[in-house]
Coordinates of C-alpha atoms and ligand atoms in Angstrom, one line a residue:
X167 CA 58.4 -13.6 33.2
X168 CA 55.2 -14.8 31.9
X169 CA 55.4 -18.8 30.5
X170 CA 54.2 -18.1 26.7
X171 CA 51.0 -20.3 26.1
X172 CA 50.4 -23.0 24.4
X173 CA 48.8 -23.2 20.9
X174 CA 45.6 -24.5 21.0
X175 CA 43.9 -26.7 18.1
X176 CA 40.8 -25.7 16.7
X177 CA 39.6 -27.9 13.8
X178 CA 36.9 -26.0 11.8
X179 CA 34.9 -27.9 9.0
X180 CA 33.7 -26.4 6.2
X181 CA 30.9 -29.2 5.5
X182 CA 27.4 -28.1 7.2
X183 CA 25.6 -30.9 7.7
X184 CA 22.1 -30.4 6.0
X185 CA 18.8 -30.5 8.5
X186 CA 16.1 -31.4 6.7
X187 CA 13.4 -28.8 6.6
X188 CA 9.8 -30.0 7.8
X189 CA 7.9 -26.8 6.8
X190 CA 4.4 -26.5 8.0
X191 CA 0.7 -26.5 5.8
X192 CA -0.7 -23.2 6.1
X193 CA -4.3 -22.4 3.9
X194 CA -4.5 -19.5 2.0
X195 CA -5.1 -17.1 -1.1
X196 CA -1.5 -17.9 -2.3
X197 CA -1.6 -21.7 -1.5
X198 CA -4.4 -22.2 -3.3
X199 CA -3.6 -19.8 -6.5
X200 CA 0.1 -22.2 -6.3
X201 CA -2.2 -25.8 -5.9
X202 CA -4.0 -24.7 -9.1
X203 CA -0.8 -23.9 -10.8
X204 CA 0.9 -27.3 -9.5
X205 CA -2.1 -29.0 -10.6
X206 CA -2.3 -27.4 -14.1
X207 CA 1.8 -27.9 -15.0
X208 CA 2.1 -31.4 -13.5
X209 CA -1.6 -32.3 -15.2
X210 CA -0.6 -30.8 -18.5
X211 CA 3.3 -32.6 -18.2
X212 CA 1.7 -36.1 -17.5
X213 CA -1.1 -35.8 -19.8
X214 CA 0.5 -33.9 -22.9
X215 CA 2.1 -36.8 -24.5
X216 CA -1.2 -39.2 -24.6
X217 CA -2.8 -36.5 -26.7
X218 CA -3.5 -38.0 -30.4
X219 CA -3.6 -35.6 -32.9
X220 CA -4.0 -36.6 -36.9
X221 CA -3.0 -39.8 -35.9
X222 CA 0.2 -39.5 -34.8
X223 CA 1.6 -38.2 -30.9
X224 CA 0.6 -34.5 -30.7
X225 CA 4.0 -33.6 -28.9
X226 CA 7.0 -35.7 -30.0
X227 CA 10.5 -34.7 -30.4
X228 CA 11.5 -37.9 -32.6
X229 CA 15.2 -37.0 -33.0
X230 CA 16.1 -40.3 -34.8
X231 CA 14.1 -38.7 -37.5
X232 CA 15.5 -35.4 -36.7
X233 CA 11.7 -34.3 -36.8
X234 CA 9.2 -32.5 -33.7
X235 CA 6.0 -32.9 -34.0
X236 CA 3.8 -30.0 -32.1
X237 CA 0.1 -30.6 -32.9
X238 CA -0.2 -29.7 -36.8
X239 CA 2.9 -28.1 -37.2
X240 CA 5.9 -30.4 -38.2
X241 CA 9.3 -29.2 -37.6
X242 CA 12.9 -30.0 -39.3
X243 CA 16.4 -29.4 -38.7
X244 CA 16.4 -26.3 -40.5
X245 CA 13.9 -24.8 -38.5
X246 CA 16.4 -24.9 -35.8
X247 CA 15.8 -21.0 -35.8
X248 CA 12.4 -21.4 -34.5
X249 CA 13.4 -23.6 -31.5
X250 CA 16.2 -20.5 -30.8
X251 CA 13.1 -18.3 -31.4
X252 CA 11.2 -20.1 -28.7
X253 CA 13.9 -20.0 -26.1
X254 CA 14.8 -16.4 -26.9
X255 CA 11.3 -15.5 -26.0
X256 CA 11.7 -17.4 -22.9
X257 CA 14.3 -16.0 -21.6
X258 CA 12.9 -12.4 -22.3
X259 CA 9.3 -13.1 -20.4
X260 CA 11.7 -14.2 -17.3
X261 CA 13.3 -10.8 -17.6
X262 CA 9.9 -8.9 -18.0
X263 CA 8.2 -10.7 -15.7
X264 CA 10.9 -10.8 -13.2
X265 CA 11.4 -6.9 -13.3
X266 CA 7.6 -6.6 -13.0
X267 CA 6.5 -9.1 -10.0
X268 CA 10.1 -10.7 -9.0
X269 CA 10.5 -14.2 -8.5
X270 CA 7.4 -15.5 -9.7
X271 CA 8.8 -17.8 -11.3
X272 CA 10.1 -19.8 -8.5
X273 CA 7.2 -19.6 -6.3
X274 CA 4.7 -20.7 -8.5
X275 CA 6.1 -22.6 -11.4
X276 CA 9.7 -23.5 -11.3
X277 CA 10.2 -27.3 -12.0
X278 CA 11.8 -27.8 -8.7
X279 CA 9.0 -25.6 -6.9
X280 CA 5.9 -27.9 -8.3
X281 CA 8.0 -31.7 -7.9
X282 CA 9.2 -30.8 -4.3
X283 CA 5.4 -29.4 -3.3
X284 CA 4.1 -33.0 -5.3
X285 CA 7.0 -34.7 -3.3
X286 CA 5.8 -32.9 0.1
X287 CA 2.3 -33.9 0.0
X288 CA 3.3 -37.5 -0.6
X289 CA 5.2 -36.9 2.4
X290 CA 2.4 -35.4 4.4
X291 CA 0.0 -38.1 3.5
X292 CA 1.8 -40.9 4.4
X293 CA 3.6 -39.0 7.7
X294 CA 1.4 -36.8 9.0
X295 CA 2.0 -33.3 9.5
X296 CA 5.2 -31.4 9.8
X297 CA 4.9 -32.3 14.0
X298 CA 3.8 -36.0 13.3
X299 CA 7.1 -35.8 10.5
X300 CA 9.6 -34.5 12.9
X301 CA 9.0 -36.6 15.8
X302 CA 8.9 -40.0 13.2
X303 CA 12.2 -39.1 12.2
X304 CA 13.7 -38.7 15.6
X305 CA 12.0 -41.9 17.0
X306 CA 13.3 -45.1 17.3
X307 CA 12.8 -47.4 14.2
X308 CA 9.6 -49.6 15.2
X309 CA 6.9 -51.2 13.3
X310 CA 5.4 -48.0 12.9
X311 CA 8.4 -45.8 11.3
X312 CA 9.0 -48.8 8.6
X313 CA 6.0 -49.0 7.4
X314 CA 5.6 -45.4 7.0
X315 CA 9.1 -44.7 5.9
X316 CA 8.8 -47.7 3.3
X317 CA 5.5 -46.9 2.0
X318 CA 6.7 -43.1 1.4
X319 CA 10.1 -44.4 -0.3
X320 CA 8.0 -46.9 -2.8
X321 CA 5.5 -44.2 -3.5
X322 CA 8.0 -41.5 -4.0
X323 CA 10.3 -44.0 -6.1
X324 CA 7.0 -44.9 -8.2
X325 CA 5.7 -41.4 -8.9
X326 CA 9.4 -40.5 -10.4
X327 CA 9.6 -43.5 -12.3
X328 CA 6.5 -42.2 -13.9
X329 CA 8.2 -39.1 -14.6
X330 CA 11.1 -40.2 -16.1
X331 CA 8.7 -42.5 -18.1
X332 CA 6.6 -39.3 -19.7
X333 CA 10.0 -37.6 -20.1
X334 CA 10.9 -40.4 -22.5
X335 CA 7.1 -40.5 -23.7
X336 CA 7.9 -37.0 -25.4
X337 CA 11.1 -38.3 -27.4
X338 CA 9.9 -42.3 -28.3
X339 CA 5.9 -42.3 -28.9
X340 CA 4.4 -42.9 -25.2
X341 CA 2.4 -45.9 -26.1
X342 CA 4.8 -47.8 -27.4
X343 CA 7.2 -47.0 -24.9
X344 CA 4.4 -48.0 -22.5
X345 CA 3.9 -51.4 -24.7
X346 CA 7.8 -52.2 -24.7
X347 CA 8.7 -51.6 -20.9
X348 CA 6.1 -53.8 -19.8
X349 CA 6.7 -56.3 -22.8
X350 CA 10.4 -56.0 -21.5
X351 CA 11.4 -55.2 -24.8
X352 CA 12.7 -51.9 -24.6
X353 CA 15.7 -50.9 -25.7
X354 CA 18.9 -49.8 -23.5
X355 CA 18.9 -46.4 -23.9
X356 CA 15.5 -45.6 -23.2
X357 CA 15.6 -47.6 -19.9
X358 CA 18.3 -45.8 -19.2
X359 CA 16.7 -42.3 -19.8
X360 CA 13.6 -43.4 -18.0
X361 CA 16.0 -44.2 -14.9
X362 CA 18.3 -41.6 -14.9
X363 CA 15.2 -38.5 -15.4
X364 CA 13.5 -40.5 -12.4
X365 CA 16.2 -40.5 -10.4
X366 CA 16.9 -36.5 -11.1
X367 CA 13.3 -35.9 -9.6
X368 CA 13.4 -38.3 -6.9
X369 CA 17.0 -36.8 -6.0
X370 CA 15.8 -32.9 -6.5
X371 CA 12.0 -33.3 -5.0
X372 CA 12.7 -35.8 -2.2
X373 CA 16.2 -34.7 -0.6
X374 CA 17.9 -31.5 -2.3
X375 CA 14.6 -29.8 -2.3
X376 CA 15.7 -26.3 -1.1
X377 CA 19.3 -26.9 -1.5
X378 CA 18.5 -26.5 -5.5
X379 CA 17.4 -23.1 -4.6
X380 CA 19.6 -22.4 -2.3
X381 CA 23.1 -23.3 -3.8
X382 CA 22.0 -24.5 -7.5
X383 CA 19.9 -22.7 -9.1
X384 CA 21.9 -19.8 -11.1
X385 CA 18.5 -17.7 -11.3
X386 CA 18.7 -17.3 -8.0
X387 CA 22.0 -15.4 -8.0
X388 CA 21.2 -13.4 -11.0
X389 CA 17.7 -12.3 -10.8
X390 CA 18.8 -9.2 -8.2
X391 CA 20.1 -7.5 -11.4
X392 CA 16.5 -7.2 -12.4
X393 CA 15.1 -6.3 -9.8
X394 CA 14.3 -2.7 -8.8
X395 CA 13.0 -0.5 -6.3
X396 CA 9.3 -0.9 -8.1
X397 CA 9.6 -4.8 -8.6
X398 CA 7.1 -7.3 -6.3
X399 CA 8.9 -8.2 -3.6
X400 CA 7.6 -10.2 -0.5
X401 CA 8.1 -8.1 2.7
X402 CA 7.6 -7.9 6.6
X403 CA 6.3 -4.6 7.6
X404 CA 8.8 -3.8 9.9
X405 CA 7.3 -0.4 10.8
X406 CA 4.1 -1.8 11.9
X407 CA 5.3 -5.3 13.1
X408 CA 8.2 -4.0 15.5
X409 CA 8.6 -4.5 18.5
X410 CA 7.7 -7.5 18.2
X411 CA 6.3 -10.0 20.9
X412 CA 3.5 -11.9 22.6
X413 CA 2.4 -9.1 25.2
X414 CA 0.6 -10.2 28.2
X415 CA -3.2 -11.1 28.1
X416 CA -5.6 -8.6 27.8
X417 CA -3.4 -6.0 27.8
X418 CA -3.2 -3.7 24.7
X419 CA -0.4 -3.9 22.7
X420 CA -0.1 0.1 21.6
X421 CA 0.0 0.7 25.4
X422 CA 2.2 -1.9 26.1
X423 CA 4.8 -0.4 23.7
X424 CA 4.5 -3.4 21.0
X425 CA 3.9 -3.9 17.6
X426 CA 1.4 -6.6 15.9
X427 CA 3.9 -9.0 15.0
X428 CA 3.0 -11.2 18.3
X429 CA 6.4 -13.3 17.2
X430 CA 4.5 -16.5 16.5
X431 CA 7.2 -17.6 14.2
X432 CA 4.6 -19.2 12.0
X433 CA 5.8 -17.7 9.2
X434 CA 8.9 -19.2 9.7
X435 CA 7.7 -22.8 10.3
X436 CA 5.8 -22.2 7.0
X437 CA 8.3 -21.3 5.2
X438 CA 10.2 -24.2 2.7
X439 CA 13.8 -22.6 2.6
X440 CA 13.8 -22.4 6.4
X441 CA 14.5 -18.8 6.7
X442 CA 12.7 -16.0 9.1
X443 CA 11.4 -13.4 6.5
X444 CA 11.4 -10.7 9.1
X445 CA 15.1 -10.0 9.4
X446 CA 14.8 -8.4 5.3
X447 CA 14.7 -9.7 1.5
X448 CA 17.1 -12.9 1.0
X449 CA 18.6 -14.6 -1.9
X450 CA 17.5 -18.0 -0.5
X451 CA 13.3 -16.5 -0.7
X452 CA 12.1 -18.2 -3.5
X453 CA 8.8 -15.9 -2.5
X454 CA 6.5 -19.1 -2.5
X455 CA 4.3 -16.1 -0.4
X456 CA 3.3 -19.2 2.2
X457 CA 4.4 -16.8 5.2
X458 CA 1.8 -14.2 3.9
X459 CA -0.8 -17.0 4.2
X460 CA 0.5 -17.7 7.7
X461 CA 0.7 -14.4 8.6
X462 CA -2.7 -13.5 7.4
X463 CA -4.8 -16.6 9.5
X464 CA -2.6 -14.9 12.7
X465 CA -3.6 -11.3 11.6
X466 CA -7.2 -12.5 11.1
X467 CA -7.3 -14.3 15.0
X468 CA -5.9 -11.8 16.9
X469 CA -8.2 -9.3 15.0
X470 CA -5.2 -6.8 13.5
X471 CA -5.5 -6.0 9.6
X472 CA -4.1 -8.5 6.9
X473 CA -0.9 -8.0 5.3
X474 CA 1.9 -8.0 8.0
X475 CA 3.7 -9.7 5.6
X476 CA 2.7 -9.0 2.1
X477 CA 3.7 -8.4 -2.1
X478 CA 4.6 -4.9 -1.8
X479 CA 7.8 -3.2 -3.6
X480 CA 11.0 -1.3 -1.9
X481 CA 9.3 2.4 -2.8
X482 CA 6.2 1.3 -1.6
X483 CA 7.9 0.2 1.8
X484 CA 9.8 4.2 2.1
X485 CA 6.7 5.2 1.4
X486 CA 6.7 6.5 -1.9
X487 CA 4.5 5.4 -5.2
X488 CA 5.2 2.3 -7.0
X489 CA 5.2 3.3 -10.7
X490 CA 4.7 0.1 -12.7
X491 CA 5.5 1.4 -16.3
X492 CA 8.8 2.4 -15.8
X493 CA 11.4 2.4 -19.0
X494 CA 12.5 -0.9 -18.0
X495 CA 9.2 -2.7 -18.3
X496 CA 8.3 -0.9 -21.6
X497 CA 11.4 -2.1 -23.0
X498 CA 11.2 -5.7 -22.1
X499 CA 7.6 -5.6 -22.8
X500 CA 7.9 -4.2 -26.2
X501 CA 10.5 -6.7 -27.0
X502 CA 8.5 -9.4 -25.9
X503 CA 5.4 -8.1 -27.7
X504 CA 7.7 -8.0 -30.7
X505 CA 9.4 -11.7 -30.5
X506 CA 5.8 -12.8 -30.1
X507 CA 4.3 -11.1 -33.1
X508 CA 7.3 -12.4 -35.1
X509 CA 7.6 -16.0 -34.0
X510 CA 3.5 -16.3 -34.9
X511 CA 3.9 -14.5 -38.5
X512 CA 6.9 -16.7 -38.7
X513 CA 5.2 -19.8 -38.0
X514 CA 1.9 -18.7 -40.0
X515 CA 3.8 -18.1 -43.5
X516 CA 5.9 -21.0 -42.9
X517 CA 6.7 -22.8 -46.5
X518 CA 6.2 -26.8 -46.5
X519 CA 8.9 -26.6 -49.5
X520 CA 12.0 -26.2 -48.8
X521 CA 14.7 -25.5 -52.1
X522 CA 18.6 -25.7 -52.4
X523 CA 20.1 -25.1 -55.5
X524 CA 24.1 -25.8 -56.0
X525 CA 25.8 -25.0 -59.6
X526 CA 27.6 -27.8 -60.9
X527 CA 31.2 -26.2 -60.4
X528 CA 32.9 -28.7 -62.8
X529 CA 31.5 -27.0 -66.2
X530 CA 30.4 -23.4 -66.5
X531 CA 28.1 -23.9 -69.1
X532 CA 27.8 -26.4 -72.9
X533 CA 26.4 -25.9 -76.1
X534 CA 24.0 -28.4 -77.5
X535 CA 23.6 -29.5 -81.0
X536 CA 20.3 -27.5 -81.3
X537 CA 22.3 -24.1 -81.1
X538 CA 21.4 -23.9 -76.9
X539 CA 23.2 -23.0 -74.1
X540 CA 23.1 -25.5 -71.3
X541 CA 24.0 -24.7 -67.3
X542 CA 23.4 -27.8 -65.0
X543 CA 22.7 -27.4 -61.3
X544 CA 21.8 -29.7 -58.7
X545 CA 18.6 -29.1 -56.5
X546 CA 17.9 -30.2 -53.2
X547 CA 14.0 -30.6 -52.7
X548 CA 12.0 -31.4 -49.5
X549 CA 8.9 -31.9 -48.4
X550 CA 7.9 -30.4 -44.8
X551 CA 4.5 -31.7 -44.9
X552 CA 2.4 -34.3 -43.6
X553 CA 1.4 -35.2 -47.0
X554 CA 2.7 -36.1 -50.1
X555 CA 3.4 -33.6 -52.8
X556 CA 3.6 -33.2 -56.6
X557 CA 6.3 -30.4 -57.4
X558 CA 6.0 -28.0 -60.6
X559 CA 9.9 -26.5 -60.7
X560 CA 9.9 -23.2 -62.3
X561 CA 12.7 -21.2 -63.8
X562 CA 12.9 -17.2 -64.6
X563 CA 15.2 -14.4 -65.7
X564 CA 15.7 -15.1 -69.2
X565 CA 13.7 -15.3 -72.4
X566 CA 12.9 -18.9 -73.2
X567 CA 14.4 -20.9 -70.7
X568 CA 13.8 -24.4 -70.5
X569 CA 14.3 -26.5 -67.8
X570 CA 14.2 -30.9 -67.5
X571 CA 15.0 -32.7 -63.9
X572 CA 15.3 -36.1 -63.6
X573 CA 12.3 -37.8 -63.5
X574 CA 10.7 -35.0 -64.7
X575 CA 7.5 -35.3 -62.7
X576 CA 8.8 -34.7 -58.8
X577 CA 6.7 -36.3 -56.1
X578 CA 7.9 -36.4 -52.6
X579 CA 6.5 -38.4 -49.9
X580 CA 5.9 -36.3 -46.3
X581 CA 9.4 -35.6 -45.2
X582 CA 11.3 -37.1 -48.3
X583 CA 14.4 -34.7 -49.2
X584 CA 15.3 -35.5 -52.7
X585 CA 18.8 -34.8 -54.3
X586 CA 18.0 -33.8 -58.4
X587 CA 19.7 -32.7 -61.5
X588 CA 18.2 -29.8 -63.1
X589 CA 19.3 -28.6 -66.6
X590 CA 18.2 -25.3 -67.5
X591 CA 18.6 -24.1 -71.4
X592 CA 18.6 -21.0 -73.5
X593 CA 18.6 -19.8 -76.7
X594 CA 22.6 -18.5 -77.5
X595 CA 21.3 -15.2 -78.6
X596 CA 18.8 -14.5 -75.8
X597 CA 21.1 -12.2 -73.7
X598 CA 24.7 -11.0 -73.7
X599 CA 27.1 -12.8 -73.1
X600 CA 28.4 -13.4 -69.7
X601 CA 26.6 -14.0 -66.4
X602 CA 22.9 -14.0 -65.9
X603 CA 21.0 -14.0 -62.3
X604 CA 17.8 -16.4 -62.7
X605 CA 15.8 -17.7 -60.2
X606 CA 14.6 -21.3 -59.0
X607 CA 10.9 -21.9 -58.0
X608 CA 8.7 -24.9 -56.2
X609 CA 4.9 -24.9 -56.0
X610 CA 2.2 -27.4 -56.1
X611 CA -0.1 -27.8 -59.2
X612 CA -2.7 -26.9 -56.9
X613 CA -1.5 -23.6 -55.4
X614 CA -1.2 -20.6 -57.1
X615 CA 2.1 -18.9 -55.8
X616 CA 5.6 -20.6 -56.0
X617 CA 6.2 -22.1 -52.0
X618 CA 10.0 -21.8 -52.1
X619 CA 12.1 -20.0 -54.4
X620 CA 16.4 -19.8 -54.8
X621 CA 18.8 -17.2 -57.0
X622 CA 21.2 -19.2 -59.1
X623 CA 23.9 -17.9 -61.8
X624 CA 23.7 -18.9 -65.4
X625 CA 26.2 -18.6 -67.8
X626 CA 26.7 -17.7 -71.6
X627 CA 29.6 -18.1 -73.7
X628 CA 31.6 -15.1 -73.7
X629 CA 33.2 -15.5 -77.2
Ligands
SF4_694 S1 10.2 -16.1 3.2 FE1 8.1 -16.4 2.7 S2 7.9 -16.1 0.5 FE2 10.1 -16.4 1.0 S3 10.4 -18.6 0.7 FE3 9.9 -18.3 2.9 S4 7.7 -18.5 3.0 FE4 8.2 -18.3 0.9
SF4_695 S1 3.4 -15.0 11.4 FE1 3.2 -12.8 11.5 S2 2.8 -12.4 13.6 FE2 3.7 -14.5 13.5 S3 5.9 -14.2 13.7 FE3 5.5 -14.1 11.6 S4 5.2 -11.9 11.2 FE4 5.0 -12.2 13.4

């Protein structure tokens, strides 16, 4: 008989740890196009809320005052629909675009994308190259490694700081925030905010870096729905590449049985999520397209064509045509076409006046001395503009109506929402008796058409 054996004790852990990824620089038509776009979203982030415009912030979203301020155009809570608008379109020019040329987005302009690449180049700077980088952080700690490793820490730690700092600059007007902080005068919350947004992009940019792509980002699980076999995708010929390897000196590479991938593996050290883009399309390819510059400089010294590794789609790849109108595209096109046409007609006719009218529920109507037929109402009046306004009410649907506020004369200040009773009047005999629809109108003496306009209910004595 056979002594049974012994159970032996494995233990597995779930828990990776995470290696950081020290990608290499590589020069190129795609690094440079993503340089420009870094350059142009961080610039215009940083910058935006210094811009003066009419005297006030150009972008502030002053939600104390439950008012944003975008350049001329001054928004108020009840053109919440345009914010809804705004995101709406959003989310349909990530579908369109994402059906049409993949995940641009996240190679090009994804928050996390242009901090980490900001974050990087800090890095390199102060480091050295991804080599220099590698073997710092598996030296000893001397002199050296402090003084890098500090310098990098206080100059990623400031740059952050700064960001959180604009962050706040579009909520609280920059310059004072500016004047307050260094005053030490600013209040708790905004310190806060300023910290905590700082601490997001040091956090993201300087340690989760790919790990946000990776296992965060929900776009990155989703975004495969809209892909299809005509979307940009970034591909390794495998045809042409395999088999791949170095092959012997001199000796040519048909002959010797070998494709022109010569296995470098520069595209992998290029790449910032760490993965080889030669074994197929993966989830974690945020297609940054720095292994098609890496790829291309390899191409270009060994003397084979570009484009090894390239934008190319999964028809093109069998061989077939790409067809880039497809129903898909024209439908998310038109729809964005559509939301964009709307949104700007929207915003164009825009009123500055905005009108509420409520019946006063507690009497249907009374009958003056004079014979007349009073209905009271109360209006709510505001002023979306930058300016002051004079206000002309108007009120239609029945012969001879009549109509006093108090104070008669209505000026409201820029902003100013004004509660005010209206009493309209008519003549007992000027319609039957029962309900009448009439209508409510604002305009300025100096504008021809009413700006805002409401349907109220009047009522005449039935007996
Ligand atoms: S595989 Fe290429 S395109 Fe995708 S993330 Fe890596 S380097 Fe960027
Ligand atoms: S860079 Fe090009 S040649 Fe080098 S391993 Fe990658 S695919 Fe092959």
């Amino acid at each position: 008989m056979t002594k049974a054996t012994e159970p032996t004790e494995h233990v597995v852990s779930f828990y990776e740890s995470k290696e950081k990824i020290h990608y290499r620089e590589v020069k190129g038509r795609f690094d440079r196009l993503r340089d420009l776009s870094v350059i142009t979203l961080l610039g215009g982030y940083y910058l935006a809320p210094w811009i003066t415009w009419g005297g006030r912030q150009a972008l502030l979203f002053d939600l104390p005052a439950r008012k944003f301020y975008i350049f001329g155009l001054t928004f108020w809570p009840h053109d919440f629909i345009f914010l809804s608008w705004i995101l709406i379109i959003c989310a349909v020019s990530l579908f369109f675009f994402t059906a049409l040329a993949g995940r641009l987005w996240c190679g090009y302009a994804c928050p996390q994308t242009v901090w980490t690449e900001a974050f990087v180049w800090i890095e390199r700077v102060v480091e050295g190259s991804h080599t220099k980088r590698k073997k710092l952080d598996k030296g000893p700690w001397n002199s050296e490694k402090i003084l890098k490793k500090s310098t990098k820490q206080f100059l990623w730690l400031s740059f952050a700081l700064w960001t959180g700092f604009t962050f706040v600059g579009y909520f609280t007007p920059i310059k004072e925030l500016a004047a307050s902080l260094f005053s030490n005068t600013a209040g708790g919350w905004e310190v806060f905010w300023v910290c905590f947004y700082g601490f997001a992009t040091y956090g993201n940019a300087a340690f989760m870096r790919e790990q946000v792509c990776k296992y965060m980002c929900p776009y990155a699980r989703f975004q495969s729905a809209m892909f299809d076999k005509d979307t940009l995708v970034i591909s390794y010929d495998e045809k042409r590449g395999e088999p791949r390897g170095r092959g012997k000196k001199g000796t040519n590479r048909e002959d010797a049985g070998l494709g022109d991938c010569i296995n470098c593996t520069l595209c992998v050290q290029a790449c910032p999520t760490g993965i080889d883009i030669r074994d197929g399309l993966q989830y974690e390819c945020i297609a940054c397209a720095a292994c098609i510059d890496a790829c291309d400089s390899i191409m270009d010294q060994v003397g084979s064509p570009r484009g090894l590794i390239k934008y190319t789609t999964e028809h093109q790849i069998q061989g077939n045509k790409t067809k880039i109108i497809r129903p898909r595209i024209m439908i998310y096109g038109a729809l964005l076409a559509l939301l964009c046409i709307g949104f700007v007609a929207a915003i164009s006719n825009r009123a500055d006046l905005h009108l509420d009218v409520l019946r006063d529920r507690n009497a249907l109507y009374r009958e003056t001395t004079e014979g007349r037929v009073e209905n009271v109402y109360t209006l709510k009046v505001q002023n979306k503009s930058n300016e002051a306004a004079t206000i002309e009410l108007i009120v239609t649907g029945l012969p001879g109506l009549t109509v006093d506020t108090d104070p008669p004369v209505l000026v409201l200040q820029s902003g100013e929402l004004k509660t005010v009773p209206a009493r309209v009047q008519v003549d007992r005999d000027a319609a039957q008796a029962g309900g009448h629809d009439i209508i409510f109108a604002i305009k300025r003496p100096e504008k021809e058409q009413p700006e805002a306009s409401r349907d109220a209910r009047f009522m005449l004595p039935i007996n």
